[in-house]
Coordinates of C-alpha atoms in Angstrom, one line a residue:
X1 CA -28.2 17.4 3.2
X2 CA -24.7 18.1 1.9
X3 CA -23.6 16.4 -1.3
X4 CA -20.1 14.8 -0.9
X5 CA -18.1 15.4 -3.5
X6 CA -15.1 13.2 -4.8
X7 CA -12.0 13.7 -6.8
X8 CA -11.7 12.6 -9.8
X9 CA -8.3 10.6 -10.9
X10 CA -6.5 11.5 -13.5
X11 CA -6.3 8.0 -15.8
X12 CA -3.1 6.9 -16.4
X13 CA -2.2 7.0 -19.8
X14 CA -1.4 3.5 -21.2
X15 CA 2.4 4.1 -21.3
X16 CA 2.3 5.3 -18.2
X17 CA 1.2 2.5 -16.0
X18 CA 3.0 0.4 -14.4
X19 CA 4.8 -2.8 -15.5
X20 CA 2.4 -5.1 -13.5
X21 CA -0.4 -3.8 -15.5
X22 CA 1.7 -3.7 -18.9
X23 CA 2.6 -6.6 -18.5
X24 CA -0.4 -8.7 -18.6
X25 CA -1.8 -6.2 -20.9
X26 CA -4.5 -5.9 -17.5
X27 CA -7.5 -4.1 -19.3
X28 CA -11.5 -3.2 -18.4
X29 CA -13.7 -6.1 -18.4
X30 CA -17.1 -4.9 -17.0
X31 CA -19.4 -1.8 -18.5
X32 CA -19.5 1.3 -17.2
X33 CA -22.8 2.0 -15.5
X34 CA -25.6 3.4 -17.0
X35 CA -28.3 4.3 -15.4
X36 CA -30.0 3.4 -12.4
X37 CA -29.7 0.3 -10.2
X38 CA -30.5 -0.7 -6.8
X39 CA -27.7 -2.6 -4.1
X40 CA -27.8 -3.5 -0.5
X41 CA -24.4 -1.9 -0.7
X42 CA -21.7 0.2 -3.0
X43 CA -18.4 0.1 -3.1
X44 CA -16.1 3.1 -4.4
X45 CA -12.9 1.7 -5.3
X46 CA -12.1 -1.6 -6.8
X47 CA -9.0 -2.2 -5.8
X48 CA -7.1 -4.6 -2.8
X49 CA -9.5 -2.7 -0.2
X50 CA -12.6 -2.5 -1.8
X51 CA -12.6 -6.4 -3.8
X52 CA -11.8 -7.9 -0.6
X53 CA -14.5 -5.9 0.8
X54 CA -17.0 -7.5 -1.7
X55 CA -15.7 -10.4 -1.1
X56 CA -16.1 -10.7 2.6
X57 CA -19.8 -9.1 2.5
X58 CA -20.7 -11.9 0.1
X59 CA -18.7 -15.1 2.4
X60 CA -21.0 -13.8 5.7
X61 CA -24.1 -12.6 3.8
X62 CA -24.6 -14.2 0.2
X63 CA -27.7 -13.1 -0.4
X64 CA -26.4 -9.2 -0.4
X65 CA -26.2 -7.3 -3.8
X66 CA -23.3 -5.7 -4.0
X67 CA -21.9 -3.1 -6.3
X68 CA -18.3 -1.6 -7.0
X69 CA -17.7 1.0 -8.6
X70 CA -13.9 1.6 -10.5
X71 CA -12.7 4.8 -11.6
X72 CA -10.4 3.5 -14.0
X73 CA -10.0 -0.3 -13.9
X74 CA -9.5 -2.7 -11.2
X75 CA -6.0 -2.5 -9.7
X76 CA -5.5 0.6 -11.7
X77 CA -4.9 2.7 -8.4
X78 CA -2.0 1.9 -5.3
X79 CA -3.1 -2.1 -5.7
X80 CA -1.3 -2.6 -9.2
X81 CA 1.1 -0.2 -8.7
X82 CA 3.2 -1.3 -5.6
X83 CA 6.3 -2.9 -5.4
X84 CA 4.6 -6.6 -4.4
X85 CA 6.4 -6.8 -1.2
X86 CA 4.2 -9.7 0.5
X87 CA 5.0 -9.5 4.4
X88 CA 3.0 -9.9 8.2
X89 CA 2.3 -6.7 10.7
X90 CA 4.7 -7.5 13.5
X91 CA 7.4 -5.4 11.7
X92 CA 4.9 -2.3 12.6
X93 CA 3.9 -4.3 16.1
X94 CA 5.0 -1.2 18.0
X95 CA 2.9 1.1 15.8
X96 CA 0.0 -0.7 16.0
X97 CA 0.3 -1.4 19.9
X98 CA 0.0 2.4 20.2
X99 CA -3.3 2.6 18.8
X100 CA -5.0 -0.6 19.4
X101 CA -2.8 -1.9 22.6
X102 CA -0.9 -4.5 22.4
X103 CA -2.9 -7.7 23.0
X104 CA -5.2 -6.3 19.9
X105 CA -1.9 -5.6 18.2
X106 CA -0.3 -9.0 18.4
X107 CA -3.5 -10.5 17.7
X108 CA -3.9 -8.6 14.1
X109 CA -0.3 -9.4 13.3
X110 CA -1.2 -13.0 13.7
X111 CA -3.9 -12.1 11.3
X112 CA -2.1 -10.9 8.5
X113 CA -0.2 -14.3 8.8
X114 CA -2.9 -16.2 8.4
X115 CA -3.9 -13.5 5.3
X116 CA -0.7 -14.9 3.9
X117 CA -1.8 -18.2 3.9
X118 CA -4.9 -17.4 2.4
X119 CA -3.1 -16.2 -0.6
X120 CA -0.8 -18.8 -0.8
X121 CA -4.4 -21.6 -1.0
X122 CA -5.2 -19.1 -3.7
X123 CA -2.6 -19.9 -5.6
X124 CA -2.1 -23.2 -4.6
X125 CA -5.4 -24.1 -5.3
X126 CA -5.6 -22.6 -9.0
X127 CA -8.1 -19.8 -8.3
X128 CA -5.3 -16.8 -8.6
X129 CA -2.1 -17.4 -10.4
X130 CA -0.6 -14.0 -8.5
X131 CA 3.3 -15.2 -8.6
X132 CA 3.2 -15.8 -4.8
X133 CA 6.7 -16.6 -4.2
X134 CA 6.8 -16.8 -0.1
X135 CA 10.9 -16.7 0.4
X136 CA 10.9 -14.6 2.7
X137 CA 11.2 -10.5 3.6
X138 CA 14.8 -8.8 4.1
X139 CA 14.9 -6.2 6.5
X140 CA 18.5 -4.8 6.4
X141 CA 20.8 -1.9 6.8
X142 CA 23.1 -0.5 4.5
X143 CA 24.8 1.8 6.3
X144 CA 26.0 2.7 10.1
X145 CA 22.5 5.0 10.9
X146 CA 20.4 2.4 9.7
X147 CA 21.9 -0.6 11.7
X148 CA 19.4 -2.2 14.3
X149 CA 16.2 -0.5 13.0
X150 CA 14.0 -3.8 13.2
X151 CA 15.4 -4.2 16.8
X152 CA 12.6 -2.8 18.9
X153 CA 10.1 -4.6 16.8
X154 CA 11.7 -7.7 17.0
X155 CA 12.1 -7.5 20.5
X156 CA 8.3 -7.1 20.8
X157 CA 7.9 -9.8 18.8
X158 CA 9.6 -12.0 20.6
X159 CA 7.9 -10.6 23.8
X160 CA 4.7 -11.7 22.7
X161 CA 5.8 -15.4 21.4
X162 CA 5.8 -14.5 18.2
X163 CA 9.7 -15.1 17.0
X164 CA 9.3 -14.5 13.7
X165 CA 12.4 -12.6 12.8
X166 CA 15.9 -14.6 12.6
X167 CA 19.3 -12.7 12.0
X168 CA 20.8 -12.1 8.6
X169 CA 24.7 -11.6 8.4
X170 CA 26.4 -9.7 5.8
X171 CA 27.4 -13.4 3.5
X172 CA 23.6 -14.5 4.0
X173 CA 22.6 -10.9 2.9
X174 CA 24.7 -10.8 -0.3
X175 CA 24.4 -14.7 -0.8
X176 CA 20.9 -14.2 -1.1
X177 CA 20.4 -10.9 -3.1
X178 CA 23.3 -10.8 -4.8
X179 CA 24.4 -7.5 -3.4
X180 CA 26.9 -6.8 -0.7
X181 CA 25.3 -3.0 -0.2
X182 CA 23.5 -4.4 2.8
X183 CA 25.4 -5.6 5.3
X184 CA 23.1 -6.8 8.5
X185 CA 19.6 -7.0 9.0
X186 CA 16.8 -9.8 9.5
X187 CA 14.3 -12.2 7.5
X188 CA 10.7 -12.8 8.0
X189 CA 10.5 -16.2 6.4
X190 CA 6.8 -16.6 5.7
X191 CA 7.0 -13.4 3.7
X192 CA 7.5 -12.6 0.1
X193 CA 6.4 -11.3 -3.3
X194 CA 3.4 -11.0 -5.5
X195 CA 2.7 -9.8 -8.9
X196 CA 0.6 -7.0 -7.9
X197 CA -1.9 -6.7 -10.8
X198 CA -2.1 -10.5 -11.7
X199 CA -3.4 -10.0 -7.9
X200 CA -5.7 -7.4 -8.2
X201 CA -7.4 -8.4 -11.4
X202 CA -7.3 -12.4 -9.7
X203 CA -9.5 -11.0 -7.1
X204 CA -11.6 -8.9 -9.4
X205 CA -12.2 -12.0 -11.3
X206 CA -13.2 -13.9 -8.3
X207 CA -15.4 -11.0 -7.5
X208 CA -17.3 -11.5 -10.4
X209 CA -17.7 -15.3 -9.9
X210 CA -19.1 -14.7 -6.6
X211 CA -22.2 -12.5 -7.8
X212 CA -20.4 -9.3 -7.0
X213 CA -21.6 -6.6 -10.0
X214 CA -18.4 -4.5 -10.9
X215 CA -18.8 -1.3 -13.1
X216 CA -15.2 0.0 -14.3
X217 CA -14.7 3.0 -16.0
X218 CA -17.2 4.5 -13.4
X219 CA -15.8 7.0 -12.0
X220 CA -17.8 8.5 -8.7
X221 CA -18.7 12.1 -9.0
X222 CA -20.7 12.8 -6.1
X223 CA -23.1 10.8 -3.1
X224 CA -26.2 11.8 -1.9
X225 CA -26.1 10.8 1.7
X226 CA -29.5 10.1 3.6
X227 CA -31.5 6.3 4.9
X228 CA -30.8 5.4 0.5
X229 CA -27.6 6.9 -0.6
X230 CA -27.4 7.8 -4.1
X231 CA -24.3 7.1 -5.6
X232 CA -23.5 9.0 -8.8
X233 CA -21.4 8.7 -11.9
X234 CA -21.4 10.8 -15.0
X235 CA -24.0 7.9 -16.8
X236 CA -25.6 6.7 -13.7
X237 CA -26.9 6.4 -10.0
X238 CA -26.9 3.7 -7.6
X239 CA -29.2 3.9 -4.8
X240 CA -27.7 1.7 -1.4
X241 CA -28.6 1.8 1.9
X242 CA -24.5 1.4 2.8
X243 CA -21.5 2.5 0.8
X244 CA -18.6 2.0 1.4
X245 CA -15.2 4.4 0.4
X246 CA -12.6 2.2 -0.7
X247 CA -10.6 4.9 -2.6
X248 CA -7.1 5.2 -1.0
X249 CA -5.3 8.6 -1.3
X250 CA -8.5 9.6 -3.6
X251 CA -10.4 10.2 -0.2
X252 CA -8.7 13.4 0.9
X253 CA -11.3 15.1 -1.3
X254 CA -13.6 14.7 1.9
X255 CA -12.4 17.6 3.9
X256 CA -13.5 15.5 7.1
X257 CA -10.8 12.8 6.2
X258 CA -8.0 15.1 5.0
X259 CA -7.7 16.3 8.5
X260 CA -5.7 13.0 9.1
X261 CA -4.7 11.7 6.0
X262 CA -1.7 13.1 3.3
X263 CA -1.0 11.8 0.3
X264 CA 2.7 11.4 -1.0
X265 CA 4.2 9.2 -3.9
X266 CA 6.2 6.8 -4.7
X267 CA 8.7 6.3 -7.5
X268 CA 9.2 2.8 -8.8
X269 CA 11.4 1.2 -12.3
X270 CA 11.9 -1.8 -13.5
X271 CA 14.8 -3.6 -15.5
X272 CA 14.7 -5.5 -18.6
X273 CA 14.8 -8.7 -18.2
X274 CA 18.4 -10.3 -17.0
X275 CA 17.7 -13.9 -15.5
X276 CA 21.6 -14.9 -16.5
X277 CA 22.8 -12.2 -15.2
X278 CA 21.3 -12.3 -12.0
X279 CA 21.9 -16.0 -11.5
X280 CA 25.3 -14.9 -11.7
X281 CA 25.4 -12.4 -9.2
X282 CA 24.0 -15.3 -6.8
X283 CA 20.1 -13.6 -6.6
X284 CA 17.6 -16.6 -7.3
X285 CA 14.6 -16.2 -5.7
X286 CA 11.6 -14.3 -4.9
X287 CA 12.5 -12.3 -1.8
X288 CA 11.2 -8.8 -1.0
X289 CA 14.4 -6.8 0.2
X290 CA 13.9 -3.4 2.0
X291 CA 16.8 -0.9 3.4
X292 CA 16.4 1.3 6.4
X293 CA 16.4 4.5 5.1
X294 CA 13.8 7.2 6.1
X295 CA 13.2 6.7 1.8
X296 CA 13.1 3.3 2.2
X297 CA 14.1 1.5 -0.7
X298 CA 12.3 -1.9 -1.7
X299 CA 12.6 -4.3 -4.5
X300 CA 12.4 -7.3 -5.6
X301 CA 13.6 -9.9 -8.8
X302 CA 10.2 -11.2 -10.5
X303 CA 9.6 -13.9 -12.1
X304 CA 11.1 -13.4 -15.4
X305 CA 14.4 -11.9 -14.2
X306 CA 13.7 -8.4 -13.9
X307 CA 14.6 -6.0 -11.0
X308 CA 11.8 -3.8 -9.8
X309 CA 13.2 -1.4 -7.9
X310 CA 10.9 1.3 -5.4
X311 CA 12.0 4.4 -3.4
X312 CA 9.4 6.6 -1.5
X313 CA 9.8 10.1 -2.4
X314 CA 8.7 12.0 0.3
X315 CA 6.6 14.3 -2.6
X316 CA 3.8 15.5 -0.6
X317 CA 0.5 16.8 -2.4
X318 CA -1.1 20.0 -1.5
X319 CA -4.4 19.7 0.1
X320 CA -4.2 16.0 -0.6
X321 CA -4.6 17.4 -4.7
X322 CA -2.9 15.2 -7.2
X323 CA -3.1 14.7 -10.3
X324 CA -1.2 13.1 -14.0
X325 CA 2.5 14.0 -12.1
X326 CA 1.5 11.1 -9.5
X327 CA 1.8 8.9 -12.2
X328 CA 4.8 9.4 -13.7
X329 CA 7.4 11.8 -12.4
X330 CA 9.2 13.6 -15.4
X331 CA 12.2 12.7 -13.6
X332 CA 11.6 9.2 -14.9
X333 CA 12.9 7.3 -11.8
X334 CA 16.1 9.0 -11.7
X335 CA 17.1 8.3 -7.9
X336 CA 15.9 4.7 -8.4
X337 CA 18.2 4.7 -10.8
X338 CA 21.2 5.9 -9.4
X339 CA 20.3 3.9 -6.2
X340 CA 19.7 0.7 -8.0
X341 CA 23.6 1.0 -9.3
X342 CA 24.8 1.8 -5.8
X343 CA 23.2 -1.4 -4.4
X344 CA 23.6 -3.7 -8.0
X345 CA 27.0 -1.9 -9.7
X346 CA 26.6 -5.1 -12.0
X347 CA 23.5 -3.6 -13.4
X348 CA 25.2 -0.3 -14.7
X349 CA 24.6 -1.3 -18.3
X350 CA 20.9 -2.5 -18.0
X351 CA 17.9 -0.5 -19.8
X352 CA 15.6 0.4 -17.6
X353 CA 12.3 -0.3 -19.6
X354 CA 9.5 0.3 -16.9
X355 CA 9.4 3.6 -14.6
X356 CA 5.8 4.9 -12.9
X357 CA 4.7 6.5 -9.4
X358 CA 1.6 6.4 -7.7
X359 CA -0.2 8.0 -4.5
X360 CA 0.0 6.7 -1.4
X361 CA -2.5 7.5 1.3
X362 CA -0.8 7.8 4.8
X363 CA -1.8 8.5 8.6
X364 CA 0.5 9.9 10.7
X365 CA 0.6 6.5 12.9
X366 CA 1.4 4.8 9.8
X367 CA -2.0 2.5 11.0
X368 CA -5.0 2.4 8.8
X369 CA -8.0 3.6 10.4
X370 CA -12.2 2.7 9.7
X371 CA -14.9 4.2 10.8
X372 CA -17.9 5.9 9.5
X373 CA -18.1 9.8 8.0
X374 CA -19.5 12.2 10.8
X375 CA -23.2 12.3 10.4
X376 CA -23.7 9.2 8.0
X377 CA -23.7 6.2 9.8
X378 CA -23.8 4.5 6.5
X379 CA -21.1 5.9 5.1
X380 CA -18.2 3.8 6.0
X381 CA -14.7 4.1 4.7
X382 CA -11.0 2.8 5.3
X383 CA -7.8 4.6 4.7
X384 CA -4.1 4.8 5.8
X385 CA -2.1 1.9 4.6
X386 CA 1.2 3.8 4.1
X387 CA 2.0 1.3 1.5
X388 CA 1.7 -2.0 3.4
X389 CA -1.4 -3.3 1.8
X390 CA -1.0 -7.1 0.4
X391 CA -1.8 -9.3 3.4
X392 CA -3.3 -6.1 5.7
X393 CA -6.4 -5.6 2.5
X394 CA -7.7 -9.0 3.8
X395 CA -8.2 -7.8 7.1
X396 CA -9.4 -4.5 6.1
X397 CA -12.1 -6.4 3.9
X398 CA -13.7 -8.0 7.5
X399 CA -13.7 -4.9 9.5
X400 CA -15.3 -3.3 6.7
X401 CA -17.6 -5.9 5.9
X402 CA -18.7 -6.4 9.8
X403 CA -19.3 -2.5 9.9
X404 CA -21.6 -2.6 6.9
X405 CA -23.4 -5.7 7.8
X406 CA -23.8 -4.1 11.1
X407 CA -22.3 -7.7 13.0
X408 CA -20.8 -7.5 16.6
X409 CA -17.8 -9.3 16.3
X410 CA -13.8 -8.5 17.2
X411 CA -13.2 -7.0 13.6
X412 CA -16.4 -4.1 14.0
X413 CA -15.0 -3.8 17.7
X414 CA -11.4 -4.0 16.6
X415 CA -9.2 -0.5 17.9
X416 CA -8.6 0.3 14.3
X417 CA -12.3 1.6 14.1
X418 CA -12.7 5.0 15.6
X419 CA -10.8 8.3 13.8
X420 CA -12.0 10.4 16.9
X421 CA -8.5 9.4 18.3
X422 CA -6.3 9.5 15.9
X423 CA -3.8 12.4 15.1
X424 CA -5.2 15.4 12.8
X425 CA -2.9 17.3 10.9
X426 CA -2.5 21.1 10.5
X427 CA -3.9 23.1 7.8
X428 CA -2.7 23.9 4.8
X429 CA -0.3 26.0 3.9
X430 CA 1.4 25.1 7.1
X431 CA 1.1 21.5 6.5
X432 CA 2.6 21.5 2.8
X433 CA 5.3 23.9 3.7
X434 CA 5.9 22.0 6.5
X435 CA 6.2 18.7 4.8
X436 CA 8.3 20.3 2.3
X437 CA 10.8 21.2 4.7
X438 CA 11.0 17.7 6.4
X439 CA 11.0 16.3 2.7
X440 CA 14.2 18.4 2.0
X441 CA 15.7 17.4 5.4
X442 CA 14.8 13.5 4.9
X443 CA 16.7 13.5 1.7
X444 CA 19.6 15.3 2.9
X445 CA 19.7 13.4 6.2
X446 CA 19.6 10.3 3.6
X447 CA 22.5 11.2 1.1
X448 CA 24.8 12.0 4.7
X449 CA 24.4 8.6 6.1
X450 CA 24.5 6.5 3.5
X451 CA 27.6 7.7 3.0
X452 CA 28.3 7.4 6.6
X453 CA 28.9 10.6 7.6
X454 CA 26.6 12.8 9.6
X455 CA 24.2 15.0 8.9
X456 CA 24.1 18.6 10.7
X457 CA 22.4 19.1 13.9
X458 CA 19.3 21.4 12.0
X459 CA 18.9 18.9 8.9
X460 CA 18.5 15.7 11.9
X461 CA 16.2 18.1 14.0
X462 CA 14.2 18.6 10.9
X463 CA 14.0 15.2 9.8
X464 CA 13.0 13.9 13.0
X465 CA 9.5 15.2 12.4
X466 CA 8.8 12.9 9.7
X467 CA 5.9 10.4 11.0
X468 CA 6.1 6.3 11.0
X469 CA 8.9 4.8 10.2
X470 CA 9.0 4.0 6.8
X471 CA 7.5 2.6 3.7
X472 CA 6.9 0.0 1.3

């Protein structure tokens, strides 16, 4: 039987991480493994996707022995390097309605609301101290092209009973973020910001105190499918009858997933720290903002008064093959940069202290997909969150848990199981050079109407083959 074969990441060096993870000085805490052991099922991947996975296994069946398995260390990966953006599905209800209909689809936006208020008894109740601050998600529009984006979805919204979107004028936009670059838009109230790796290493922690045995610094090489799957790392093997592929972008080593899944990054800084001067500007609290923009831009003030300050890049890897440039782009954040002063001129004269990027892993429906690899029905995997993860990973942890405890309930039924209908991609070269092209069409397309003018007729045709819609 053929060996699957993984990637293997290249670590972040320590300077080279993100501020969530510098900032809490976020380290290994569990060995690597070393030789054998035996589990009813293994995890690869220990971040958002793969801890609630663990977790969920071990609510419905506590007598399972679960193992993960961390290449680097837990929220190491796309989990502690977001831009915390904390916010429900039914901005995407439209996406999701097209692959899962739109009963389904109203149904798991609901979902993610109640995965909000699971964080927030996390918090509330002392068990994660993840800087949950739920005041709400900005949708806006900074320019004439990107006015009425959120409309269809919150027409859809409201179509379903589900008003959860209330208009934002320009004076509430700039009295709330301190910023008159966007002008109109909408708030999701129940919505918010996290610290993403106070998260990710919250949930690790829980992990742990629920008998789930974590090996970081474990990076999978290879897995030996078959009725006992062998799971192997450079000092060890464990032996599962289920495993589970938890890896983000990491999985389009498996030539069966790349078919529908590319990998691009996203570029993220953050400030020093300017509480004054923010209070000054009128920005307070601990909303999520986005723009419109095909590069959507997303940030947020933390805690301590910094600005962290996200743009997707559009950079697209070849064959799903990335490596150390993923992690930091030698660019160093410059179009955040310049962006940040277009939208805060009042922050001209701040350092930046923090820049980093990371992988994201996308679908072309922009809807994460589960199912099991072709041939090993024990082999289970999810992928596809184009960066919308934080209150989505809790639901991905119960379809993946039903699949591998093999229940029959509405999450292993759930339309977001099955890849056999989902959109494959070409092949490469086409589908790099292709995505190139878009890339350099997106970004032009961008700089034209942010300036409100136009872009040509070839540069709009172009752009319009970019999938989804955006993200965060």
């Amino acid at each position: 039987m053929t060996t699957l074969r993984l990637r293997q990441p290249a670590v972040a060096l320590p300077s080279d991480r993100s501020f969530w993870l510098q900032d809490i000085g976020a380290g290994a805490v569990t060995e690597p493994l070393q030789g054998n052991e035996r589990a009813d099922a293994v995890i690869v991947g220990g971040g958002y996707t793969g801890l609630w996975t663990a977790l969920r296994i071990r609510e419905l069946a506590p007598e399972t022995r679960v193992i993960v398995l961390e290449a680097d260390l837990c929220g190491s990966g796309a989990s502690g390097r977001n831009g915390g953006q904390v916010h429900s599905w039914f901005a995407e209800l439209d996406q999701i309605s097209r692959v899962v209909g739109l009963e389904e689809a109203r149904q798991l936006c609901a979902d993610t609301v109640a995965s909000i208020a699971e964080l927030k008894a996390l918090q509330q109740n002392g068990t994660i101290d993840m800087d949950l601050r739920l005041d709400g998600w900005l949708w806006t529009a900074s320019s004439i092209a990107q006015e009425g984006a959120w409309e269809h979805a919150v027409a859809m919204t409201a179509a379903v009973g589900e008003n959860r979107f209330k208009p934002l004028t320009a004076d509430d936009i700039e009295r709330r973020t301190g910023s008159s670059a966007s002008y109109v838009g909408v708030v999701e109230t129940n919505a918010g910001t996290v610290h993403p790796a106070k998260l990710a290493i919250g949930l690790r922690n829980l992990a742990l105190a629920r008998g789930v045995i974590i090996h970081e610094r474990s990076p999978v090489l290879d897995i030996e499918p078959g009725r006992t799957c062998k799971v192997c790392t450079a000092q060890g093997i464990v032996q599962a009858e289920k495993v589970v592929l938890a890896a983000n972008a990491w999985l389009s080593a498996l030539p069966e997933l790349r078919r529908h899944l590319y990998v691009v990054d996203s570029q993220v800084i953050a400030t020093a720290a300017v509480p004054d001067l923010l209070d000054s500007i009128g920005w307070r609290d601990g909303a999520s903002i986005c723009d419109s923009q095909n590069q959507v831009l997303y940030y947020q003030r933390t805690t301590t008064g910094r600005v962290v300050f996200g743009r997707g890049s559009g950079n697209v890897a070849f064959s799903g093959n990335f490596g150390a440039n993923f992690n930091r782009s030698p660019e160093h954040g410059r179009d955040n940069v310049r962006e940040l002063h277009r939208v805060y001129p009042a922050l001209r004269g701040v350092p930046v202290e923090y820049d980093w990027a990371g992988p994201i892993d996308c679908v072309p429906e922009h809807v994460p997909v589960f199912d099991h690899l072709r041939g090993h029905p024990n082999i289970f995997y999810g992928m596809g969150f184009n960066g919308t993860g934080i209150a989505q990973t809790p639901i991905a942890g119960r379809i993946l848990a039903s699949l591998v405890l093999e229940r029959k309930d509405r999450w292993s039924a759930s339309g977001l199981v099955g890849i056999a209908r989902r959109m494959s991609l070409p092949p490469e070269p086409f589908r790099y050079l292709g995505a190139k092209l878009v890339r350099s069409a997106v970004r032009g397309k961008n700089e034209a109407e942010i300036r409100n003018r136009k872009a040509d007729r070839i540069t709009n045709l172009l752009a319009g083959l970019k999938p989804g819609r955006r993200k965060k």
